[in-house]
Amino acid sequence: MKKYFKIFLWVLLAVAVIGTFMFLWQKSKAKPKEYQIETVTKQDTIESKTVITGTVEPRDEVLIKPQMNGIVAELLHEAGDVVQSGDVIARLTVVPEMIQLSQAESRVRMAEISYEQGKESYARSKDLFDKSVIALEEFEAAEANFAKIKEELSNAREAMEIVKKGASSRTAKHSNTLVRSTITGKILNVPVKVGNSVIQANTFNEGTTIASIADMNDLIFVGKIDETEVGRIRLGSPMRISVGALGKESFPATVEYLAPKGSIVNGAVLFEVKASVHIPSDRVIRAGYSANAEIVLEGAYGVPAVPEACIEFSGDSTFVQVVKAEKPLQTERRQVKTGVSNGSNIEIKSGLKVGEKVRGIEKTEEKK
């Protein structure tokens, strides 16, 4: 009995050893990889896009400057007002220069002296003509000379008035003391206050800006694009402009300018891009709003496509693993020609047909 019992123990031990060995061997054996199976489908739209950051600005911003030196006496408009071309924005008072004032006063005194002399001479000539002592021609010459003297006195007085006030009573409507808008648009900024001294533009300085005005119905997007993408954009290319302050709404735009020269920004070469923006009349856009422009670099429409993860790269060539059987998985490596990619799906120009199946990415076990 003991003999059979020992044999049984040895058999049991052998089975345990063999079982343990088989368990460890099975556990150490690599599990076959499982892959997702993707089907070649026809995609309506595959577009490669890029996003450009920038701002929305008026196409033309005009700086209004005075045509004379002076002090701001009155501001008739403020930022946000809409003005027409010719509207008065500000009124200036003149601070006359002493030399000019002295010269103007001297000219008036000389003209007054000439006037008194001319008046007496004209009176004598008229008296002699009435007595038929001098001929008509001589009287007319005296009359013309007196009229000339009166005009010189009037001009001298007007010149002195302009030096003192910046305008005369005759030229008040066209006075340089009235600063007028040169365009129709919205006032963006009025950087001066009543009492500020202002100077006119000349060879040595740009002059003081009274106001900046722009047509807010004619807006453009201004941004910068990287050198790696600028070559894929053309004049006339469409884009969509999203203004952060207006939420998710976007507006159509058209590229109208690409800078011929780049600038280095933080080590990267960037090129300026400008695009005309088409804003509905019921939307209020402010100058300087930050915006993003989404532009389609290239697109393919109604073409066969597969997930980009299915593509294998080898040098300049691209391949896919075409599924021949699913269980067990059997594939055939095939070269394909690819086209436009949107980062998710990629166009297949040749090598695959709609409906064929290809091997995708490896399946991963979900963590419990």
Short mmCIF file of C-alpha atoms in Angstrom, two decimals:
data_model
loop_
_atom_site.label_atom_id
_atom_site.label_comp_id
_atom_site.label_asym_id
_atom_site.label_seq_id
_atom_site.Cartn_x
_atom_site.Cartn_y
_atom_site.Cartn_z
CA MET A 1 0.00 0.00 0.00
CA LYS A 2 2.79 2.31 0.91
CA LYS A 3 4.43 1.54 -2.42
CA TYR A 4 1.34 2.65 -4.37
CA PHE A 5 1.03 5.73 -2.22
CA LYS A 6 4.61 6.76 -3.01
CA ILE A 7 4.03 6.21 -6.72
CA PHE A 8 0.92 8.38 -6.52
CA LEU A 9 2.88 11.16 -4.80
CA TRP A 10 5.60 11.00 -7.42
CA VAL A 11 3.03 11.15 -10.21
CA LEU A 12 1.27 14.06 -8.52
CA LEU A 13 4.57 15.90 -8.11
CA ALA A 14 5.47 15.29 -11.76
CA VAL A 15 2.09 16.62 -12.89
CA ALA A 16 2.54 19.71 -10.70
CA VAL A 17 6.02 20.36 -12.11
CA ILE A 18 4.86 19.88 -15.69
CA GLY A 19 1.78 22.05 -15.08
CA THR A 20 3.86 24.82 -13.54
CA PHE A 21 6.27 24.68 -16.45
CA MET A 22 3.46 24.87 -19.00
CA PHE A 23 1.82 27.74 -17.14
CA LEU A 24 5.03 29.76 -17.04
CA TRP A 25 5.74 28.98 -20.70
CA GLN A 26 2.29 30.07 -21.79
CA LYS A 27 2.55 33.22 -19.71
CA SER A 28 5.93 34.14 -21.16
CA LYS A 29 4.74 33.50 -24.69
CA ALA A 30 4.07 36.82 -26.52
CA LYS A 31 0.44 37.40 -27.40
CA PRO A 32 -0.26 38.04 -31.08
CA LYS A 33 -0.77 41.73 -31.84
CA GLU A 34 -4.23 42.86 -32.80
CA TYR A 35 -4.83 45.75 -35.18
CA GLN A 36 -7.78 47.89 -36.09
CA ILE A 37 -9.15 47.29 -39.57
CA GLU A 38 -9.88 50.44 -41.61
CA THR A 39 -11.91 50.66 -44.81
CA VAL A 40 -11.02 52.91 -47.74
CA THR A 41 -13.86 55.45 -47.96
CA LYS A 42 -14.76 58.32 -50.24
CA GLN A 43 -14.30 61.64 -48.45
CA ASP A 44 -16.26 64.69 -49.58
CA THR A 45 -13.68 67.13 -48.25
CA ILE A 46 -10.06 66.83 -47.17
CA GLU A 47 -8.40 70.18 -46.55
CA SER A 48 -4.98 71.09 -45.23
CA LYS A 49 -5.39 74.28 -43.19
CA THR A 50 -3.28 76.66 -41.16
CA VAL A 51 -4.22 79.36 -38.67
CA ILE A 52 -2.69 82.84 -38.70
CA THR A 53 -2.95 85.15 -35.70
CA GLY A 54 -3.29 88.89 -36.20
CA THR A 55 -5.59 91.89 -35.81
CA VAL A 56 -8.44 93.56 -37.66
CA GLU A 57 -7.53 97.08 -38.76
CA PRO A 58 -9.08 99.78 -40.96
CA ARG A 59 -7.51 99.84 -44.40
CA ASP A 60 -6.63 103.53 -44.20
CA GLU A 61 -6.22 105.50 -40.99
CA VAL A 62 -5.80 109.23 -41.57
CA LEU A 63 -4.05 111.50 -39.07
CA ILE A 64 -5.56 114.98 -38.95
CA LYS A 65 -2.95 117.68 -38.29
CA PRO A 66 -3.28 121.48 -38.01
CA GLN A 67 -2.12 123.82 -40.76
CA MET A 68 -0.83 126.35 -38.27
CA ASN A 69 0.71 126.61 -34.81
CA GLY A 70 -1.62 127.45 -31.96
CA ILE A 71 -3.51 126.34 -28.87
CA VAL A 72 -6.55 124.06 -28.85
CA ALA A 73 -9.46 126.31 -27.87
CA GLU A 74 -12.32 123.87 -28.48
CA LEU A 75 -12.83 120.22 -29.41
CA LEU A 76 -16.08 119.66 -31.29
CA HIS A 77 -15.90 115.85 -31.56
CA GLU A 78 -14.61 112.91 -29.54
CA ALA A 79 -13.49 109.35 -30.25
CA GLY A 80 -16.34 107.24 -31.64
CA ASP A 81 -18.08 110.09 -33.47
CA VAL A 82 -18.80 109.68 -37.18
CA VAL A 83 -17.77 112.74 -39.21
CA GLN A 84 -18.08 113.79 -42.82
CA SER A 85 -15.30 115.18 -44.95
CA GLY A 86 -15.01 118.90 -44.17
CA ASP A 87 -16.55 118.73 -40.68
CA VAL A 88 -14.78 120.90 -38.10
CA ILE A 89 -13.10 118.77 -35.43
CA ALA A 90 -11.32 121.44 -33.40
CA ARG A 91 -10.82 125.20 -33.19
CA LEU A 92 -7.45 126.78 -32.49
CA THR A 93 -6.41 130.14 -31.15
CA VAL A 94 -3.30 131.77 -32.50
CA VAL A 95 -0.29 132.80 -30.46
CA PRO A 96 1.18 135.50 -32.73
CA GLU A 97 4.92 135.81 -33.08
CA MET A 98 6.15 139.23 -32.01
CA ILE A 99 8.24 139.77 -35.13
CA GLN A 100 5.33 138.98 -37.46
CA LEU A 101 2.98 141.13 -35.39
CA SER A 102 5.42 144.05 -35.42
CA GLN A 103 5.86 143.77 -39.19
CA ALA A 104 2.09 143.64 -39.72
CA GLU A 105 1.49 146.71 -37.54
CA SER A 106 4.26 148.61 -39.35
CA ARG A 107 2.70 147.74 -42.69
CA VAL A 108 -0.68 149.05 -41.50
CA ARG A 109 0.85 152.34 -40.35
CA MET A 110 2.64 152.83 -43.66
CA ALA A 111 -0.57 152.03 -45.54
CA GLU A 112 -2.52 154.54 -43.44
CA ILE A 113 0.04 157.25 -44.19
CA SER A 114 -0.16 156.46 -47.90
CA TYR A 115 -3.94 156.52 -47.66
CA GLU A 116 -4.03 160.02 -46.14
CA GLN A 117 -1.64 161.31 -48.77
CA GLY A 118 -3.55 159.61 -51.56
CA LYS A 119 -6.85 160.93 -50.23
CA GLU A 120 -5.61 164.54 -50.33
CA SER A 121 -4.09 164.05 -53.78
CA TYR A 122 -7.32 162.58 -55.09
CA ALA A 123 -9.37 165.45 -53.61
CA ARG A 124 -7.14 168.02 -55.36
CA SER A 125 -7.34 166.18 -58.66
CA LYS A 126 -11.12 166.00 -58.43
CA ASP A 127 -11.38 169.71 -57.66
CA LEU A 128 -9.15 170.58 -60.63
CA PHE A 129 -11.12 168.25 -62.90
CA ASP A 130 -14.40 169.82 -61.81
CA LYS A 131 -12.91 173.22 -62.77
CA SER A 132 -11.77 171.78 -66.11
CA VAL A 133 -8.14 172.49 -65.24
CA ILE A 134 -6.92 168.89 -65.89
CA ALA A 135 -7.94 166.40 -68.53
CA LEU A 136 -10.13 163.36 -67.93
CA GLU A 137 -7.18 161.00 -68.43
CA GLU A 138 -5.19 162.67 -65.66
CA PHE A 139 -8.16 162.52 -63.27
CA GLU A 140 -8.76 158.84 -64.02
CA ALA A 141 -5.09 158.10 -63.29
CA ALA A 142 -5.40 159.87 -59.93
CA GLU A 143 -8.61 157.97 -59.19
CA ALA A 144 -6.99 154.61 -60.01
CA ASN A 145 -3.99 155.42 -57.83
CA PHE A 146 -6.25 156.27 -54.88
CA ALA A 147 -8.18 153.00 -55.34
CA LYS A 148 -4.88 151.11 -55.27
CA ILE A 149 -3.86 152.86 -52.04
CA LYS A 150 -7.21 151.94 -50.41
CA GLU A 151 -6.75 148.28 -51.44
CA GLU A 152 -3.25 148.23 -49.94
CA LEU A 153 -4.60 149.57 -46.64
CA SER A 154 -7.36 146.94 -46.61
CA ASN A 155 -4.84 144.17 -47.30
CA ALA A 156 -2.51 145.42 -44.55
CA ARG A 157 -5.31 145.47 -41.98
CA GLU A 158 -6.47 141.99 -43.05
CA ALA A 159 -2.91 140.65 -42.78
CA MET A 160 -2.60 142.02 -39.25
CA GLU A 161 -5.94 140.43 -38.32
CA ILE A 162 -4.71 137.08 -39.61
CA VAL A 163 -1.51 137.37 -37.57
CA LYS A 164 -3.50 138.17 -34.43
CA LYS A 165 -6.47 135.81 -34.85
CA GLY A 166 -5.40 133.34 -37.51
CA ALA A 167 -8.18 134.52 -39.83
CA SER A 168 -9.82 137.65 -41.10
CA SER A 169 -13.51 138.43 -41.25
CA ARG A 170 -13.43 137.78 -45.00
CA THR A 171 -11.68 134.39 -44.78
CA ALA A 172 -13.26 133.12 -41.54
CA LYS A 173 -14.97 130.18 -43.26
CA HIS A 174 -11.65 128.96 -44.64
CA SER A 175 -9.55 129.79 -41.61
CA ASN A 176 -6.63 127.58 -40.63
CA THR A 177 -7.81 127.92 -37.04
CA LEU A 178 -10.59 125.48 -37.90
CA VAL A 179 -9.22 121.93 -38.07
CA ARG A 180 -11.39 119.91 -40.46
CA SER A 181 -11.72 116.23 -41.26
CA THR A 182 -10.28 115.30 -44.64
CA ILE A 183 -12.29 112.06 -44.98
CA THR A 184 -15.65 110.58 -44.02
CA GLY A 185 -15.32 108.02 -41.24
CA LYS A 186 -15.20 107.33 -37.52
CA ILE A 187 -12.88 109.13 -35.12
CA LEU A 188 -10.65 106.50 -33.53
CA ASN A 189 -8.63 108.72 -31.23
CA VAL A 190 -8.31 112.35 -30.13
CA PRO A 191 -4.89 112.56 -28.45
CA VAL A 192 -5.08 116.28 -27.55
CA LYS A 193 -7.04 118.25 -24.98
CA VAL A 194 -8.28 121.80 -24.78
CA GLY A 195 -5.34 124.01 -23.88
CA ASN A 196 -2.69 121.86 -25.56
CA SER A 197 -0.22 123.60 -27.84
CA VAL A 198 -0.09 122.19 -31.36
CA ILE A 199 2.27 122.69 -34.27
CA GLN A 200 1.83 122.23 -37.99
CA ALA A 201 3.77 119.65 -39.98
CA ASN A 202 6.93 120.89 -41.66
CA THR A 203 10.29 119.67 -42.91
CA PHE A 204 11.64 119.14 -39.41
CA ASN A 205 8.71 117.48 -37.59
CA GLU A 206 5.53 115.53 -38.28
CA GLY A 207 3.26 118.00 -36.54
CA THR A 208 0.72 117.40 -33.78
CA THR A 209 -2.06 114.90 -34.44
CA ILE A 210 -5.46 116.35 -33.57
CA ALA A 211 -7.40 113.17 -34.39
CA SER A 212 -7.12 109.87 -36.24
CA ILE A 213 -10.03 108.92 -38.51
CA ALA A 214 -10.77 105.77 -40.50
CA ASP A 215 -13.53 104.25 -42.60
CA MET A 216 -14.67 101.33 -40.41
CA ASN A 217 -16.64 99.86 -43.30
CA ASP A 218 -13.39 98.98 -45.08
CA LEU A 219 -11.45 96.60 -42.83
CA ILE A 220 -8.48 94.30 -43.37
CA PHE A 221 -6.90 91.46 -41.43
CA VAL A 222 -3.17 91.88 -40.75
CA GLY A 223 -1.15 88.88 -39.58
CA LYS A 224 2.11 86.98 -40.05
CA ILE A 225 2.69 83.51 -41.50
CA ASP A 226 5.70 81.20 -41.23
CA GLU A 227 8.12 80.86 -44.14
CA THR A 228 7.27 77.15 -44.47
CA GLU A 229 3.67 77.97 -45.39
CA VAL A 230 3.79 81.33 -47.17
CA GLY A 231 4.71 79.66 -50.48
CA ARG A 232 1.42 77.73 -50.45
CA ILE A 233 -0.71 80.90 -50.28
CA ARG A 234 -1.72 82.92 -53.33
CA LEU A 235 -3.26 86.34 -53.81
CA GLY A 236 -7.01 85.88 -53.88
CA SER A 237 -6.94 82.82 -51.60
CA PRO A 238 -10.07 82.66 -49.38
CA MET A 239 -9.89 82.53 -45.60
CA ARG A 240 -12.21 82.72 -42.60
CA ILE A 241 -11.63 85.35 -39.92
CA SER A 242 -12.65 84.62 -36.33
CA VAL A 243 -12.74 87.59 -33.95
CA GLY A 244 -12.31 86.55 -30.34
CA ALA A 245 -14.50 89.35 -29.02
CA LEU A 246 -17.45 88.15 -31.14
CA GLY A 247 -17.43 84.51 -30.06
CA LYS A 248 -17.52 81.69 -32.59
CA GLU A 249 -18.78 83.77 -35.51
CA SER A 250 -16.43 83.98 -38.50
CA PHE A 251 -16.32 86.21 -41.57
CA PRO A 252 -15.08 85.60 -45.12
CA ALA A 253 -11.88 87.29 -46.25
CA THR A 254 -9.63 87.34 -49.31
CA VAL A 255 -5.82 87.53 -49.35
CA GLU A 256 -4.73 90.71 -51.10
CA TYR A 257 -1.12 91.19 -49.96
CA LEU A 258 1.87 88.93 -49.23
CA ALA A 259 5.04 90.62 -48.03
CA PRO A 260 7.96 90.14 -50.45
CA LYS A 261 10.39 90.26 -47.52
CA GLY A 262 10.24 88.42 -44.21
CA SER A 263 11.16 89.57 -40.72
CA ILE A 264 12.76 87.56 -37.93
CA VAL A 265 10.51 87.19 -34.87
CA ASN A 266 11.80 85.06 -31.98
CA GLY A 267 14.16 83.25 -34.33
CA ALA A 268 11.50 82.45 -36.94
CA VAL A 269 11.14 84.11 -40.33
CA LEU A 270 7.61 85.46 -40.73
CA PHE A 271 5.90 87.19 -43.65
CA GLU A 272 3.13 89.75 -43.33
CA VAL A 273 -0.26 88.84 -44.80
CA LYS A 274 -3.16 91.22 -45.43
CA ALA A 275 -6.69 90.20 -46.36
CA SER A 276 -9.84 92.21 -47.03
CA VAL A 277 -12.57 91.25 -44.56
CA HIS A 278 -16.25 91.23 -45.49
CA ILE A 279 -18.16 92.31 -42.36
CA PRO A 280 -21.99 92.53 -42.34
CA SER A 281 -23.25 96.06 -41.78
CA ASP A 282 -25.04 95.08 -38.57
CA ARG A 283 -21.80 93.92 -36.87
CA VAL A 284 -19.73 96.36 -34.82
CA ILE A 285 -16.00 95.77 -35.25
CA ARG A 286 -13.45 97.88 -33.40
CA ALA A 287 -10.00 98.68 -34.74
CA GLY A 288 -7.33 96.50 -33.19
CA TYR A 289 -9.49 93.46 -32.36
CA SER A 290 -7.35 90.31 -32.16
CA ALA A 291 -8.37 87.69 -34.69
CA ASN A 292 -7.44 84.31 -36.15
CA ALA A 293 -7.47 83.58 -39.85
CA GLU A 294 -8.03 80.01 -41.03
CA ILE A 295 -6.79 79.50 -44.56
CA VAL A 296 -6.99 76.39 -46.74
CA LEU A 297 -3.52 75.63 -48.09
CA GLU A 298 -4.73 72.81 -50.36
CA GLY A 299 -7.79 70.61 -50.68
CA ALA A 300 -9.14 67.43 -52.25
CA TYR A 301 -12.83 66.74 -52.72
CA GLY A 302 -14.71 63.47 -53.36
CA VAL A 303 -11.57 61.31 -53.19
CA PRO A 304 -10.64 57.92 -51.64
CA ALA A 305 -9.02 58.28 -48.23
CA VAL A 306 -7.80 56.32 -45.22
CA PRO A 307 -6.77 57.34 -41.71
CA GLU A 308 -3.27 58.78 -41.83
CA ALA A 309 -2.13 56.29 -39.17
CA CYS A 310 -2.48 53.50 -41.75
CA ILE A 311 0.34 54.91 -43.86
CA GLU A 312 3.87 53.50 -43.59
CA PHE A 313 6.76 55.64 -44.78
CA SER A 314 9.95 54.33 -46.32
CA GLY A 315 12.16 57.04 -47.73
CA ASP A 316 10.09 59.01 -50.23
CA SER A 317 7.62 56.15 -50.71
CA THR A 318 4.40 55.37 -48.86
CA PHE A 319 2.87 51.95 -48.20
CA VAL A 320 -0.18 50.36 -46.59
CA GLN A 321 -0.88 46.87 -45.30
CA VAL A 322 -3.84 45.59 -47.36
CA VAL A 323 -5.96 43.06 -45.46
CA LYS A 324 -6.26 39.69 -47.21
CA ALA A 325 -7.83 37.81 -44.28
CA GLU A 326 -8.99 39.04 -40.89
CA LYS A 327 -8.91 35.84 -38.75
CA PRO A 328 -6.09 35.19 -38.51
CA LEU A 329 -4.96 38.57 -39.82
CA GLN A 330 -3.11 38.33 -43.11
CA THR A 331 -1.88 41.45 -44.91
CA GLU A 332 -0.02 42.39 -48.06
CA ARG A 333 2.28 45.41 -48.21
CA ARG A 334 1.32 47.67 -51.11
CA GLN A 335 2.77 50.96 -52.33
CA VAL A 336 0.33 53.85 -52.65
CA LYS A 337 0.45 57.46 -53.79
CA THR A 338 -0.93 59.93 -51.27
CA GLY A 339 -2.22 63.48 -51.58
CA VAL A 340 -3.76 66.03 -49.25
CA SER A 341 -3.87 65.33 -45.53
CA ASN A 342 -5.85 67.12 -42.84
CA GLY A 343 -3.98 65.43 -40.00
CA SER A 344 -6.66 62.79 -39.59
CA ASN A 345 -7.40 61.40 -43.04
CA ILE A 346 -5.18 61.36 -46.11
CA GLU A 347 -6.08 61.28 -49.79
CA ILE A 348 -5.18 58.14 -51.77
CA LYS A 349 -4.37 59.06 -55.35
CA SER A 350 -3.50 55.54 -56.50
CA GLY A 351 -2.92 52.04 -55.14
CA LEU A 352 -6.23 51.52 -53.33
CA LYS A 353 -9.90 51.42 -54.23
CA VAL A 354 -12.93 52.43 -52.21
CA GLY A 355 -14.07 49.49 -50.10
CA GLU A 356 -10.69 47.81 -49.67
CA LYS A 357 -9.53 47.22 -46.11
CA VAL A 358 -6.16 48.12 -44.64
CA ARG A 359 -4.44 47.52 -41.35
CA GLY A 360 -4.73 50.39 -38.91
CA ILE A 361 -3.09 51.10 -35.58
CA GLU A 362 -2.47 48.43 -32.98
CA LYS A 363 -5.30 47.83 -30.53
CA THR A 364 -4.59 48.65 -26.92
CA GLU A 365 -6.12 46.92 -23.91
CA GLU A 366 -8.45 49.09 -21.91
CA LYS A 367 -7.38 49.54 -18.33
CA LYS A 368 -9.99 48.39 -15.86
#
